[in-house]
Coordinates of C-alpha atoms in Angstrom, one line a residue:
X1 CA 86.0 128.8 116.5
X2 CA 86.4 126.9 114.1
X3 CA 87.4 122.8 113.9
X4 CA 87.7 120.5 111.8
X5 CA 89.3 117.0 112.2
X6 CA 89.5 114.3 109.9
X7 CA 91.1 110.1 110.9
X8 CA 90.8 107.7 107.8
X9 CA 92.5 104.1 108.7
X10 CA 93.1 101.7 106.8
X11 CA 94.1 98.5 107.3
X12 CA 93.7 94.0 106.7
X13 CA 95.0 91.5 104.9
X14 CA 95.9 90.6 101.2
X15 CA 96.4 87.2 101.1
X16 CA 97.6 84.5 97.0
X17 CA 98.7 81.3 98.5
X18 CA 99.1 77.6 97.4
X19 CA 99.1 75.9 100.8
X20 CA 99.2 72.3 101.4
X21 CA 98.9 71.2 98.1
X22 CA 100.2 68.7 95.3
X23 CA 100.4 70.4 91.6
X24 CA 101.9 69.0 89.2
X25 CA 102.0 71.6 85.9
X26 CA 104.3 71.4 83.4
X27 CA 105.1 72.8 81.1
X28 CA 102.7 75.8 82.3
X29 CA 103.9 78.4 84.6
X30 CA 102.7 78.3 88.7
X31 CA 101.9 81.6 89.6
X32 CA 101.7 83.1 92.6
X33 CA 100.3 87.3 93.5
X34 CA 98.7 88.8 95.6
X35 CA 98.6 92.9 94.4
X36 CA 97.0 95.8 97.0
X37 CA 96.8 99.5 96.4
X38 CA 96.0 101.9 98.4
X39 CA 94.2 105.7 97.0
X40 CA 93.8 108.0 99.9
X41 CA 92.7 111.2 99.4
X42 CA 92.5 113.4 102.7
X43 CA 90.9 117.6 102.2
X44 CA 91.0 119.2 105.3
X45 CA 89.9 122.8 106.0
X46 CA 88.4 125.5 108.7
X47 CA 87.9 129.1 109.6
X48 CA 87.2 131.2 112.4
X49 CA 87.0 134.5 112.7
X50 CA 85.6 137.0 115.4
X51 CA 87.0 139.0 118.4
X52 CA 88.4 136.6 118.9
X53 CA 89.2 134.4 115.9
X54 CA 90.5 130.2 116.2
X55 CA 90.9 128.3 112.7
X56 CA 92.2 124.2 113.4
X57 CA 92.5 121.3 111.5
X58 CA 94.1 118.3 111.4
X59 CA 94.2 114.9 109.4
X60 CA 94.9 111.8 110.3
X61 CA 95.9 108.7 107.6
X62 CA 97.1 106.0 109.1
X63 CA 97.9 102.1 107.0
X64 CA 98.4 98.8 109.0
X65 CA 97.6 96.0 105.7
X66 CA 99.6 93.5 104.6
X67 CA 99.8 91.8 101.5
X68 CA 100.9 88.0 101.0
X69 CA 102.1 85.6 98.3
X70 CA 103.4 82.1 99.5
X71 CA 103.6 78.5 99.5
X72 CA 103.4 77.0 102.2
X73 CA 102.8 72.5 102.5
X74 CA 102.6 72.9 106.8
X75 CA 102.5 69.0 107.7
X76 CA 105.2 68.0 104.8
X77 CA 107.2 66.3 107.4
X78 CA 104.0 64.5 107.9
X79 CA 102.4 64.3 103.8
X80 CA 104.6 66.0 101.6
X81 CA 102.8 67.8 98.6
X82 CA 104.9 68.3 95.9
X83 CA 104.7 71.5 93.7
X84 CA 105.7 70.8 89.5
X85 CA 105.3 73.4 87.8
X86 CA 107.4 74.9 83.7
X87 CA 108.5 78.0 86.3
X88 CA 106.9 79.0 89.9
X89 CA 106.6 82.8 90.5
X90 CA 105.9 83.8 94.2
X91 CA 104.9 88.0 94.1
X92 CA 103.1 90.3 96.7
X93 CA 103.1 93.5 95.4
X94 CA 102.0 97.0 98.1
X95 CA 101.4 100.1 96.1
X96 CA 100.1 103.0 98.6
X97 CA 99.3 106.5 97.5
X98 CA 98.3 109.5 99.7
X99 CA 97.4 113.2 99.3
X100 CA 96.3 115.6 102.0
X101 CA 95.4 118.8 101.8
X102 CA 95.0 120.5 104.7
X103 CA 94.2 124.6 105.4
X104 CA 93.3 126.1 108.3
X105 CA 92.8 130.2 109.0
X106 CA 92.4 132.7 110.9
X107 CA 91.1 136.2 111.6
X108 CA 90.3 138.0 114.4
X109 CA 89.9 141.9 116.0
X110 CA 92.1 141.3 119.3
X111 CA 93.5 137.7 118.7
X112 CA 93.8 135.4 115.0
X113 CA 94.8 131.6 115.8
X114 CA 95.2 129.5 113.4
X115 CA 97.2 126.2 113.2
X116 CA 96.9 123.0 109.9
X117 CA 98.6 119.4 110.3
X118 CA 98.3 116.5 109.2
X119 CA 100.4 113.2 110.0
X120 CA 100.6 109.6 107.9
X121 CA 102.1 105.9 109.3
X122 CA 101.5 102.9 107.8
X123 CA 103.3 99.7 108.9
X124 CA 102.2 97.8 106.1
X125 CA 103.4 94.3 105.9
X126 CA 104.5 93.2 102.3
X127 CA 106.3 89.2 101.8
X128 CA 106.6 86.4 99.5
X129 CA 107.7 82.8 100.0
X130 CA 107.8 79.5 99.7
X131 CA 107.2 77.6 103.1
X132 CA 108.9 74.3 104.2
X133 CA 107.8 73.9 100.4
X134 CA 108.7 70.9 97.4
X135 CA 109.4 72.8 94.2
X136 CA 110.5 70.9 90.9
X137 CA 110.8 73.5 88.1
X138 CA 111.6 73.0 84.4
X139 CA 112.3 77.2 84.2
X140 CA 112.9 79.5 86.1
X141 CA 112.5 79.6 90.4
X142 CA 111.6 83.2 91.6
X143 CA 109.8 85.3 94.6
X144 CA 109.4 89.0 94.7
X145 CA 108.3 91.2 97.5
X146 CA 107.9 94.6 95.9
X147 CA 106.3 98.3 98.2
X148 CA 106.5 101.5 97.4
X149 CA 104.3 104.6 98.3
X150 CA 103.9 107.9 97.6
X151 CA 103.1 110.8 99.7
X152 CA 101.9 114.1 99.0
X153 CA 100.8 116.5 102.0
X154 CA 100.2 120.4 101.7
X155 CA 99.5 122.9 104.6
X156 CA 98.5 126.0 104.7
X157 CA 97.8 128.0 107.7
X158 CA 96.8 131.9 107.9
X159 CA 95.7 134.0 110.8
X160 CA 95.1 138.0 110.9
X161 CA 94.9 140.3 113.3
X162 CA 94.7 143.9 113.7
X163 CA 96.4 143.7 117.5
X164 CA 97.9 139.8 118.2
X165 CA 97.8 136.9 114.8
X166 CA 99.6 133.3 115.2
X167 CA 100.0 130.6 112.9
X168 CA 101.8 126.8 112.7
X169 CA 101.6 124.2 110.7
X170 CA 103.4 120.9 111.4
X171 CA 103.3 117.4 108.4
X172 CA 104.7 114.3 110.2
X173 CA 105.0 111.2 108.1
X174 CA 106.2 107.6 109.8
X175 CA 106.8 105.2 107.5
X176 CA 107.6 101.3 109.8
X177 CA 107.0 98.9 106.8
X178 CA 108.5 95.6 106.9
X179 CA 109.1 94.0 103.5
X180 CA 110.5 90.3 102.4
X181 CA 111.4 87.4 100.3
X182 CA 112.3 83.7 101.1
X183 CA 112.9 80.9 101.3
X184 CA 113.0 78.2 104.1
X185 CA 113.2 74.6 104.7
X186 CA 112.3 74.0 101.5
X187 CA 113.5 71.6 98.6
X188 CA 113.9 73.7 95.4
X189 CA 115.4 72.0 91.4
X190 CA 114.6 74.1 89.3
X191 CA 117.0 74.1 85.8
X192 CA 116.6 77.8 85.5
X193 CA 117.5 80.6 88.0
X194 CA 116.3 80.4 91.7
X195 CA 115.7 84.5 92.5
X196 CA 114.4 85.9 95.8
X197 CA 113.7 90.0 96.2
X198 CA 113.1 92.5 98.5
X199 CA 112.4 96.5 97.0
X200 CA 111.3 99.5 99.0
X201 CA 110.7 103.1 97.6
X202 CA 109.2 106.2 99.5
X203 CA 108.3 108.8 98.2
X204 CA 107.5 112.4 100.4
X205 CA 106.5 115.2 98.5
X206 CA 105.4 118.2 101.7
X207 CA 104.6 121.8 101.4
X208 CA 104.7 123.0 104.9
X209 CA 103.6 126.9 105.5
X210 CA 102.1 129.5 107.2
X211 CA 101.5 132.8 107.4
X212 CA 100.5 135.5 110.4
X213 CA 99.6 138.9 109.8
X214 CA 99.1 141.7 112.9
X215 CA 100.7 144.1 115.0
X216 CA 102.6 141.1 116.5
X217 CA 102.8 138.3 113.9
X218 CA 103.8 134.8 114.5
X219 CA 104.6 132.1 112.6
X220 CA 106.2 129.0 112.2
X221 CA 105.9 125.5 109.9
X222 CA 107.5 121.9 110.2
X223 CA 108.5 119.1 108.6
X224 CA 109.2 115.9 110.4
X225 CA 109.8 112.7 108.5
X226 CA 110.8 109.3 110.0
X227 CA 111.4 106.2 108.5
X228 CA 111.9 102.8 110.5
X229 CA 111.5 99.9 107.8
X230 CA 113.5 96.5 107.0
X231 CA 113.8 94.7 103.9
X232 CA 115.2 91.4 103.6
X233 CA 115.6 88.9 100.9
X234 CA 116.9 85.2 102.3
X235 CA 117.0 81.7 101.5
X236 CA 116.8 79.9 105.0
X237 CA 117.4 76.2 105.6
X238 CA 116.7 74.5 102.5
X239 CA 118.1 72.9 99.3
X240 CA 119.0 74.1 96.5
X241 CA 119.7 72.5 92.8
X242 CA 120.2 75.3 90.0
X243 CA 121.2 75.1 86.8
X244 CA 121.3 79.0 86.7
X245 CA 122.3 81.2 88.4
X246 CA 120.2 81.3 92.4
X247 CA 120.9 85.1 94.1
X248 CA 119.5 86.3 96.5
X249 CA 118.7 90.4 96.1

């Protein structure tokens, strides 16, 4: 009997902000940037041998990390704080890469049963915003949130027996990211353009296989991927004056 279980959990937050502050740096630029990079490499395997051989390997990777960049003036109604710059940039970037290799092997005289599974879930938030701000820029004002991820999963299972052999491999990936960029309750005056953009990209490479050898043999492989991510770019309850185009994408 061989069993191997691996659980990797990454949580936390990355925050870059200008809060309740008067800033005057024109003609220089003001940039508020938050960046988070996650790279998980997980490798699990097990083998079981005997009259009845059983081998099972399970890998689970969970990411829940918030990346936030913002300019905020929470008490603007009673104490407005002006921000003046040549240009203003608020950017939140998130990059997530997960590489998971799982191997399960079982050999038995009478029965060999092997299983392997890889489970990945992300529910990270990536957010860029100007909230209740008073912004004046001689150039452009940009608010951008960008989240990208790549998942590479390999699950290999081999079972062998002189009588009965069974092998099963499963890969499950779930994506529930929130990506948002916005200007809320603010006054923005720009000599250039005003842009708000939000973007998410996800790549999944899943290779799942099972082999069973025996007088009676059964093998199966399943890959499941689901997404419930939300991507939002908006300008709400704000006043904008821009010499060039203003847009929300």
